Tab-separated table of C-alpha atoms and ligand atoms in Angstrom:
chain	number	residue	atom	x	y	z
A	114	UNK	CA	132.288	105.056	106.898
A	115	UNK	CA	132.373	106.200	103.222
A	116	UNK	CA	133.025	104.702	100.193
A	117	UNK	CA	136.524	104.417	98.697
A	118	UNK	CA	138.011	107.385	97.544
A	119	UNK	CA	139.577	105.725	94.241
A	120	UNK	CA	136.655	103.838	93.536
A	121	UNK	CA	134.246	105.070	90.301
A	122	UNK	CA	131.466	103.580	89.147
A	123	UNK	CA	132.359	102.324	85.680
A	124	UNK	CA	134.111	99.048	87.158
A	125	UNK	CA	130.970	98.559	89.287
A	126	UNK	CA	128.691	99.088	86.706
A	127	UNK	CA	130.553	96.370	84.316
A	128	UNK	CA	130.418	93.906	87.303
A	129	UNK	CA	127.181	94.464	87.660
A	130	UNK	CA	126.149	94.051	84.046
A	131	UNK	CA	128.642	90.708	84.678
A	132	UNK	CA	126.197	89.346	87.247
A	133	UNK	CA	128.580	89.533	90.177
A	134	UNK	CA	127.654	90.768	93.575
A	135	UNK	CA	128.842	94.221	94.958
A	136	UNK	CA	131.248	94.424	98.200
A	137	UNK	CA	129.747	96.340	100.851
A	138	UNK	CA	132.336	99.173	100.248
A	139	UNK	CA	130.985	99.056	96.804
A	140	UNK	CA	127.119	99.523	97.607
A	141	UNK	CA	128.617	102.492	100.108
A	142	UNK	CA	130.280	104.110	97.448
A	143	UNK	CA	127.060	103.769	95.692
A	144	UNK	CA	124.917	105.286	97.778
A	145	UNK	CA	127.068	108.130	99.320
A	146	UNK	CA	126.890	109.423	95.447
A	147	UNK	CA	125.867	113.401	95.516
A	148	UNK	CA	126.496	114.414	91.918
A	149	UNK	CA	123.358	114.537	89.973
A	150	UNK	CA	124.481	113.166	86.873
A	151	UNK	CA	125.957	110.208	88.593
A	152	UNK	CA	122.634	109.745	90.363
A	153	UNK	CA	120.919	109.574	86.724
A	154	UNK	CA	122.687	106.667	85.476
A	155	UNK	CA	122.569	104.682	88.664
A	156	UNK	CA	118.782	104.944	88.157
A	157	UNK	CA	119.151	104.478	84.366
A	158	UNK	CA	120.768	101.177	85.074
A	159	UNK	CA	118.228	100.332	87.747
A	160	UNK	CA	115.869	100.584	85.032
A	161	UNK	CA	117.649	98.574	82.681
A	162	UNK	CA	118.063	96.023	85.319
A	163	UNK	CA	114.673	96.051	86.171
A	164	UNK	CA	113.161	95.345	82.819
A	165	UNK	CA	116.247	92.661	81.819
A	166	UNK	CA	115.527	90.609	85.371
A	167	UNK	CA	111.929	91.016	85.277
A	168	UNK	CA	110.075	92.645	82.679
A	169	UNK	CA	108.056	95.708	81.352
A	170	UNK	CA	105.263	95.141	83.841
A	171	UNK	CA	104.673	96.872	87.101
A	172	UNK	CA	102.691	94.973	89.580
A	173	UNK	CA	99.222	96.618	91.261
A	174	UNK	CA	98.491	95.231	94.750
A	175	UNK	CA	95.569	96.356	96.445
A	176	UNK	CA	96.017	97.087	99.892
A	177	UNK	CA	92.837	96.771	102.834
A	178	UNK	CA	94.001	98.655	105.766
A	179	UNK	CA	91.560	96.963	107.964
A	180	UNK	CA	92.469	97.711	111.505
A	181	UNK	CA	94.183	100.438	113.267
A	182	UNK	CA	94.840	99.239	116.383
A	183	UNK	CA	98.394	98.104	117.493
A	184	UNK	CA	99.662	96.291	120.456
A	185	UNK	CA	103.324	97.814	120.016
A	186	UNK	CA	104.637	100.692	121.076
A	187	UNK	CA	107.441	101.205	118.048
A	188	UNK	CA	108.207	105.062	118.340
A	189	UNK	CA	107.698	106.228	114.803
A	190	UNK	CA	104.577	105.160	114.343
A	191	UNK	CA	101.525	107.073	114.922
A	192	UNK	CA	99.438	103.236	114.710
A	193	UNK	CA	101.067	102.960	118.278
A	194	UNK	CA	99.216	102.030	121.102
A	195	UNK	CA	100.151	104.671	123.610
A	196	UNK	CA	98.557	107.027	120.779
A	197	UNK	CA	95.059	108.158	122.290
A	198	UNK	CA	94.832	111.007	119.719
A	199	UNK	CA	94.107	108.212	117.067
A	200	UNK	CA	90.830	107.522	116.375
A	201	UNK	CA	90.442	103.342	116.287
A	202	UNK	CA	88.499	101.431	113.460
A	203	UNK	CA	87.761	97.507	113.137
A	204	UNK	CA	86.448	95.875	109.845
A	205	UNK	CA	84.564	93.763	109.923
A	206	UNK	CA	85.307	89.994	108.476
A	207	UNK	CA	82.391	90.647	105.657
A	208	UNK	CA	83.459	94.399	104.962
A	209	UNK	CA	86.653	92.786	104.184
A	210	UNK	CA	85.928	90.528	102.276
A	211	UNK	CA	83.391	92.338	99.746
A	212	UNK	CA	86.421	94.944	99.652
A	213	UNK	CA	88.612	92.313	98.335
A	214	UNK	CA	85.785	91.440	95.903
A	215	UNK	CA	85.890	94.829	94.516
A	216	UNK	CA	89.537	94.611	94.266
A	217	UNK	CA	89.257	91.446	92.412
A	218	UNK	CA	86.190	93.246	89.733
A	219	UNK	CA	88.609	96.409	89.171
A	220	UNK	CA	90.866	93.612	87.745
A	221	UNK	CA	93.643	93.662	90.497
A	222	UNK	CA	95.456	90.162	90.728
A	223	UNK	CA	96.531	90.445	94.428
A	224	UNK	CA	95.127	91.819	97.828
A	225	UNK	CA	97.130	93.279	100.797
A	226	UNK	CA	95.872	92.711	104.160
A	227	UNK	CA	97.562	94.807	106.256
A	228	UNK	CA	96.714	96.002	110.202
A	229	UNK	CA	98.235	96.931	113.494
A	230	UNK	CA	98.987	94.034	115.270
A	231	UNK	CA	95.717	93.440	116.322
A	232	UNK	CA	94.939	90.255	118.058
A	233	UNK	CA	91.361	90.651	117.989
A	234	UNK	CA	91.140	89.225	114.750
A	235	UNK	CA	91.998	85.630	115.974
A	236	UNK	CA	93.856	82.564	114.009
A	237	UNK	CA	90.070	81.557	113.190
A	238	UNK	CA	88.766	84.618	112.030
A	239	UNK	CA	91.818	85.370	109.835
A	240	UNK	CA	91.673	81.736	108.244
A	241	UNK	CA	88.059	82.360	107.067
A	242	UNK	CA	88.538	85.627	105.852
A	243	UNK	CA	91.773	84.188	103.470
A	244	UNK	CA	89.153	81.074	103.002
A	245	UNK	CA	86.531	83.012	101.927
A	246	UNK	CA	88.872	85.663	99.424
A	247	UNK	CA	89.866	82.742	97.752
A	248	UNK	CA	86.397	81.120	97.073
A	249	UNK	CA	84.889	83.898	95.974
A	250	UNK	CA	87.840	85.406	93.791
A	251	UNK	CA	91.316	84.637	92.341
A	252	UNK	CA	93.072	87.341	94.083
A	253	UNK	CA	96.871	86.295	95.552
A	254	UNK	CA	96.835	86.916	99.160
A	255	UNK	CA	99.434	89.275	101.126
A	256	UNK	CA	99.229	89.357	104.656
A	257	UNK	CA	101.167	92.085	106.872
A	258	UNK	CA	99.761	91.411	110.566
A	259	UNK	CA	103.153	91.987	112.111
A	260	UNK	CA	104.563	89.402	114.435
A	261	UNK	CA	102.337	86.596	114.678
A	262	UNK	CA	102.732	82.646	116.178
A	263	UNK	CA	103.864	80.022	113.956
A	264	UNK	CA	100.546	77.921	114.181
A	265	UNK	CA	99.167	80.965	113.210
A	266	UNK	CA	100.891	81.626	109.710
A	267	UNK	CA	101.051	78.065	109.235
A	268	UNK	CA	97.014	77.608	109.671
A	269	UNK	CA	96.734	80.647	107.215
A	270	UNK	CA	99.093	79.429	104.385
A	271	UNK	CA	97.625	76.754	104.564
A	272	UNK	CA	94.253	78.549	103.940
A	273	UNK	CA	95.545	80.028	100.792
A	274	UNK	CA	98.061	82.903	101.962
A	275	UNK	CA	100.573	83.763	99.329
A	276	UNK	CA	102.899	85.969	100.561
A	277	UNK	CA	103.687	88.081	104.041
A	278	UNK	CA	105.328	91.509	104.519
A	279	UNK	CA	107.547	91.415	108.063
A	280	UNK	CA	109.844	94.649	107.533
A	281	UNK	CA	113.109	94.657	109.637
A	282	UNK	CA	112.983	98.176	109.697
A	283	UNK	CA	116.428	98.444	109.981
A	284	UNK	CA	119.249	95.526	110.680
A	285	UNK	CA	121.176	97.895	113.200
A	286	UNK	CA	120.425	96.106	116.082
A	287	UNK	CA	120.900	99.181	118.578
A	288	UNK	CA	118.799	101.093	116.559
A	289	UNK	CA	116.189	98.229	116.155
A	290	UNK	CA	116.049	98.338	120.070
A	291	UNK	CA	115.374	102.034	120.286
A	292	UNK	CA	112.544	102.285	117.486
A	293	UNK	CA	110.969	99.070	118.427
A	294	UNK	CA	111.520	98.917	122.264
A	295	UNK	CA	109.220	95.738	122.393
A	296	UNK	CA	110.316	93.693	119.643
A	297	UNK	CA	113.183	90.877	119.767
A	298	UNK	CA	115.279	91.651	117.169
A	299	UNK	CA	115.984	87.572	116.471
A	300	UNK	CA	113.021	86.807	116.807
A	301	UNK	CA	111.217	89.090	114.074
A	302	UNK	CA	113.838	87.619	112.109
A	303	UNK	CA	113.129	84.523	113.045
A	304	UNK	CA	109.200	84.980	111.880
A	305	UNK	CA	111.034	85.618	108.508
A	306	UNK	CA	112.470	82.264	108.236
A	307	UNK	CA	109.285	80.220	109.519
A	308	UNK	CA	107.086	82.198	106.589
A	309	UNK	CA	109.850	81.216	104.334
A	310	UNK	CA	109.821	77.525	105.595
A	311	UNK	CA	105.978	77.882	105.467
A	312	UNK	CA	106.108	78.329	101.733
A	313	UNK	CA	105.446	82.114	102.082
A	314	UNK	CA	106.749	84.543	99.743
A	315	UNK	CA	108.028	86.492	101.754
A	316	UNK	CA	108.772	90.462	102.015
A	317	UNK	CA	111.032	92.636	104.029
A	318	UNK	CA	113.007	96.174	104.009
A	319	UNK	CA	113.050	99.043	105.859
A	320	UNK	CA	113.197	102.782	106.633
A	321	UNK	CA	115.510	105.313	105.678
A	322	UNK	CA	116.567	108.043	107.994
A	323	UNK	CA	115.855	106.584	111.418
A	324	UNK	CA	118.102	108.273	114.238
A	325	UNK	CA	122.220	107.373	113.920
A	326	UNK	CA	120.977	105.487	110.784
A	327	UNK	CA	124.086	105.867	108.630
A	328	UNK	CA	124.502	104.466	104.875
A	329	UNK	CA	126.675	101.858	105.993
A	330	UNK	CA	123.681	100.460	108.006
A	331	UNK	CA	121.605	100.920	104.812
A	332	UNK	CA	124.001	99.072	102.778
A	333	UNK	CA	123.602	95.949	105.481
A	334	UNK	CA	120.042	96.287	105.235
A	335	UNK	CA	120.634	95.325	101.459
A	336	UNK	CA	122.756	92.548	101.847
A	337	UNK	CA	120.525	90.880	104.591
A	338	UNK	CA	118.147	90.819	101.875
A	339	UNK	CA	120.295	89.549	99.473
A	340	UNK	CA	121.773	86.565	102.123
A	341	UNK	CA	118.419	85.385	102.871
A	342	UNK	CA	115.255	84.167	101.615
A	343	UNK	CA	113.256	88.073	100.390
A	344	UNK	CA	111.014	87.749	97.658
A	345	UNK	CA	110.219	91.567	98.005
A	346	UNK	CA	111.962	94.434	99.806
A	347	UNK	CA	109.836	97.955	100.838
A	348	UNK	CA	112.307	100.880	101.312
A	349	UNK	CA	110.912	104.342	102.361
A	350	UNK	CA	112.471	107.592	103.671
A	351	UNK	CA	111.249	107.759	107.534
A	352	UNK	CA	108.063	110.887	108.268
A	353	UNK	CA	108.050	112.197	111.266
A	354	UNK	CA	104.500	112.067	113.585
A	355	UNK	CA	103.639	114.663	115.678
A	356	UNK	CA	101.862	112.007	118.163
A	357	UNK	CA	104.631	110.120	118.407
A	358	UNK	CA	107.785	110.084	120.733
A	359	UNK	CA	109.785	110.967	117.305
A	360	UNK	CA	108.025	114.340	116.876
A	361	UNK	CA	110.678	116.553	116.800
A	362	UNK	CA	113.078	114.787	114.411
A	363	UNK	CA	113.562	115.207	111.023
A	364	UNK	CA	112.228	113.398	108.027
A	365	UNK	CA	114.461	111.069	105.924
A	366	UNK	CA	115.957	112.244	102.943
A	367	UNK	CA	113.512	111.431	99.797
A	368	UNK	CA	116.384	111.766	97.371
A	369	UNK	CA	118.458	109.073	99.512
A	370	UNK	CA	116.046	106.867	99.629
A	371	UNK	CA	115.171	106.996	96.134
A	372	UNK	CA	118.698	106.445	95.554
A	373	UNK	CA	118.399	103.544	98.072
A	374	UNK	CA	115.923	102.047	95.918
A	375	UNK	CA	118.693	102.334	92.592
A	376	UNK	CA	120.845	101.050	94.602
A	377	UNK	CA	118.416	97.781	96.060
A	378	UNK	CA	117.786	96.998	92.516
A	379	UNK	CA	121.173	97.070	91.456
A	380	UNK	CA	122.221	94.510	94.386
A	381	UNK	CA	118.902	92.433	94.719
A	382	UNK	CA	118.506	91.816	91.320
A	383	UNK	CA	115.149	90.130	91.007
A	384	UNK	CA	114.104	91.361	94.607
A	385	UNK	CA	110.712	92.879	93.812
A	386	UNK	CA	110.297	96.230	94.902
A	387	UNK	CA	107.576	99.059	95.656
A	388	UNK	CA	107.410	102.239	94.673
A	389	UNK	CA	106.349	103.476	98.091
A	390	UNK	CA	103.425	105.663	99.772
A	391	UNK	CA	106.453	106.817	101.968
A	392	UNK	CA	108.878	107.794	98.810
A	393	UNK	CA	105.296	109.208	97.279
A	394	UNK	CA	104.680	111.475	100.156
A	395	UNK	CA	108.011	113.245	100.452
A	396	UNK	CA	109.306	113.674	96.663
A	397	UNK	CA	107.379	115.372	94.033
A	398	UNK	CA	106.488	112.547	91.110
A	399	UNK	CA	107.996	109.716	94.041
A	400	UNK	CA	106.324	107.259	92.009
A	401	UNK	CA	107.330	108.352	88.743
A	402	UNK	CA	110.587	108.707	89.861
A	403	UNK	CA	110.444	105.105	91.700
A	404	UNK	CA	109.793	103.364	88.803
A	405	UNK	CA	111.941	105.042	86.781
A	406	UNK	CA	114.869	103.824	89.441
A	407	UNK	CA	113.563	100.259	89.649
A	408	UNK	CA	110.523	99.688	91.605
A	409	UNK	CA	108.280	97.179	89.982
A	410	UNK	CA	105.432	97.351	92.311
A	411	UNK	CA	102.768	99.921	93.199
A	412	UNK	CA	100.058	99.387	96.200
A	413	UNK	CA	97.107	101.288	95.152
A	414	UNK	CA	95.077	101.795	98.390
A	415	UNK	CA	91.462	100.455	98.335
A	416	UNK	CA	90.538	100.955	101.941
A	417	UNK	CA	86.977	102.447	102.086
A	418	UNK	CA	87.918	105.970	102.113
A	419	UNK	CA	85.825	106.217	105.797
A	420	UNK	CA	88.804	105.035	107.163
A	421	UNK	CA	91.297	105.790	105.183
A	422	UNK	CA	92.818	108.889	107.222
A	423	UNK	CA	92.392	107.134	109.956
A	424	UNK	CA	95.165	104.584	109.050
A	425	UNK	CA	97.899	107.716	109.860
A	426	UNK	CA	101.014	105.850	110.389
A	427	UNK	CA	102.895	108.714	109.434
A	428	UNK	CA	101.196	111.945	108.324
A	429	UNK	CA	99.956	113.614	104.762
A	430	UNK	CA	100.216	110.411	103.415
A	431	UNK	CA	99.602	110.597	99.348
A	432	UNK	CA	96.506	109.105	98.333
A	433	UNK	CA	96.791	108.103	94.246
A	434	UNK	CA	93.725	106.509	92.615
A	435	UNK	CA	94.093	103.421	91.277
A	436	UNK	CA	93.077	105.350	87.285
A	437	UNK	CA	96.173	107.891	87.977
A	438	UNK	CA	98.784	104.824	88.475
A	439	UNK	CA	97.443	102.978	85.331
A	440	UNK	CA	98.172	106.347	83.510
A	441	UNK	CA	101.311	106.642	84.849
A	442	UNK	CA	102.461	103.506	84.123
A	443	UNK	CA	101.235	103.527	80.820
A	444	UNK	CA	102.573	107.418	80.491
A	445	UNK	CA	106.189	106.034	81.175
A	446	UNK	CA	106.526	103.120	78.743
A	447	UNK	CA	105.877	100.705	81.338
A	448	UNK	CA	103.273	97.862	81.326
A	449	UNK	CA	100.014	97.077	83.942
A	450	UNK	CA	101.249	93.042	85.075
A	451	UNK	CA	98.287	90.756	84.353
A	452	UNK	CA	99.100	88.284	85.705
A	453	UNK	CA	99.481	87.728	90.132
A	454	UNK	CA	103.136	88.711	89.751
A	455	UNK	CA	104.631	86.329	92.396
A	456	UNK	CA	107.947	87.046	93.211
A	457	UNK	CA	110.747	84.718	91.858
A	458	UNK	CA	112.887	84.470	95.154
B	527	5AD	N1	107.588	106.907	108.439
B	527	5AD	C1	107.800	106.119	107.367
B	527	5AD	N2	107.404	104.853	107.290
B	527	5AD	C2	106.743	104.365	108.334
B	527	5AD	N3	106.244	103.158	108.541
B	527	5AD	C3	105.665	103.147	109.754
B	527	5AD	N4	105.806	104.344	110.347
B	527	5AD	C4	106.476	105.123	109.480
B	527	5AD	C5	106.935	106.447	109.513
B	527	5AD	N5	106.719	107.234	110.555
B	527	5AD	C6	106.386	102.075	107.579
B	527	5AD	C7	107.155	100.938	108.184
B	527	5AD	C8	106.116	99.864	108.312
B	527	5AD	C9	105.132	100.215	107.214
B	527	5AD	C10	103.749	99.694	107.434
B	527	5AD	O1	105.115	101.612	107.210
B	527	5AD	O2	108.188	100.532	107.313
B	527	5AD	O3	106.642	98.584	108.124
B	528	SF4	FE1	102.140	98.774	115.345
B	528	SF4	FE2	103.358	98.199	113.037
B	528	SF4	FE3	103.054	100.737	113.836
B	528	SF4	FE4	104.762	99.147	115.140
B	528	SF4	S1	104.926	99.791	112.965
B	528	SF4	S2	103.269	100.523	116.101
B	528	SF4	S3	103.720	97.175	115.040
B	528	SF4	S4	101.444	99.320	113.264
């Protein structure tokens, strides 16, 4: 389905700047948008937005990949376990923590856990490494360990977790089924609304570009976000893995899902959202660009760079320093946050 034919975007830009939410024919219209200098003010006004709802600042989370092994088979991913190309790596509780120390002395205000969902790192052992990040440093904690129990995320709020990243990945249930054939569609969402209950601040989003995706399904992936509970929302075009069952299909569109992004800020309002590694990888200046079309966020990756290629969920991923994104920040008017940026939603 397209947008309306009649429709423009003046009278959705003015109910925008009103405060009122978009139809989903509206966000359609929005993001089925080709002409170039259409696309330029639906980023200048995702700008706007951004800096009216939340500020100059862009927020730096440092991100530990600490484990790449997976227990799911989800068939874009080159983390997945039927993968035996992939090289496997483990850190160790203590290597993680003393990363998150350095995180902390380069100034950083929050630390990203992330991993395949790896069940050798038990309730226990993920409680004292949150435990021990938060004696030893006043970093925010984000976990992303993919679909774990309740007692689980309810031991490790409790031991000082902040805020969790469970992407839908898309809100297409047929699609869901075929790009994560063993996940539950309900009941990944329903992980969302325990970390929610839990106190969690809590993140979503989801790929652009995944097979029979259309941008009717992208505009429901936005208003799922905006009906529930989503502190934070990660889009990024989909990159195709040559290990994977997906080998032979083609990469997202960048420029869509940069427009995607516009368009997220435009209907999630104070949603808080990344300039991805994804968007990064596939558009020249992503980043730049991001920012300059409403992400507030960057995730600067401090995994020790041993590993670091070894976390290949998709490939060529861009690598920035964490001195090149202060620069560019700073190069585009924009502000380092100081503070641990927690999301408002
Ligand atoms: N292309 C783009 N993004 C991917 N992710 C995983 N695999 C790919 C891929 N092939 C994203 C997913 C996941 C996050 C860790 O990385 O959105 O949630
Ligand atoms: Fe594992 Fe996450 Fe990759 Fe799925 S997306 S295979 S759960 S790392």
């Amino acid at each position: 389905m397209k947008g309306d034919a009649t429709m423009t975007i003046s009278p959705i830009f003015a109910k925008v700047r009103a405060g009122e939410d978009l139809t989903q024919d509206e966000i359609i219209f929005l993001l089925s948008i080709t002409d170039s200098e259409e696309k330029e003010k639906i980023f200048n006004l995702a700008e706007e937005l951004t800096i009216k709802y939340l500020g100059p600042e862009i927020h730096l989370r440092g991100i530990i990949e600490f484990s790449n092994y997976c227990s799911r088979n989800c068939n874009y991913c080159g983390l997945r376990l039927d993968n035996s190309k992939l090289v496997r790596y483990r850190m160790q509780p203590e290597e993680i923590v003393e990363c998150a120390e350095k995180i902390a002395d380069l100034g950083l205000k929050t630390v990203v856990l992330q991993s395949g969902e790896d069940f050798w790192y038990t309730k226990d052992m993920i409680r004292d490494i949150i435990s021990e990040i938060k004696k030893r440093t006043d970093l925010a904690i984000t976990l992303s360990l993919g679909e774990r129990k309740y007692e689980e995320l309810k031991v490790w709020r409790e031991a000082g977790a902040d805020r969790y990243l469970l992407k839908q990945e898309t809100v297409n249930q047929s699609i869901f089924a075929e790009i994560k054939p063993d996940s539950v569609y309900e009941e990944r969402f329903g992980i969302l609304k325990q970390l929610a209950d839990l106190g969690y601040q809590v993140g979503s989003g989801g790929m652009i570009g995944l097979p029979g995706q259309t941008v009717s399904d992208l505009a429901d992936d936005l208003i799922y976000i905006r009906e529930n509970p989503v502190g934070m929302a990660g889009f990024g075009p989909f990159i195709s893995h040559g290990d994977t069952p997906y080998s032979s299909l083609s990469n997202g569109d960048g420029e869509l899902a940069l427009l995607l992004l516009a368009v997220a800020r435009i209907v999630l309002k104070k949603v808080f959202l990344p300039a991805t590694t994804a968007l990064e990888t596939l558009v020249v200046d992503g980043r730049k660009k991001a920012i300059k079309a409403g992400a507030n966020v960057i995730m600067p990756n401090m995994t020790p760079i041993n590993y670091r290629k070894l976390y290949e969920i998709y490939p060529n991923k861009a690598q920035t320093t964490l001195d090149e994104v202060v620069d560019l920040i700073k190069s585009i008017g924009r502000v380092v946050g100081k503070g641990h940026g927690n999301t408002l939603i």
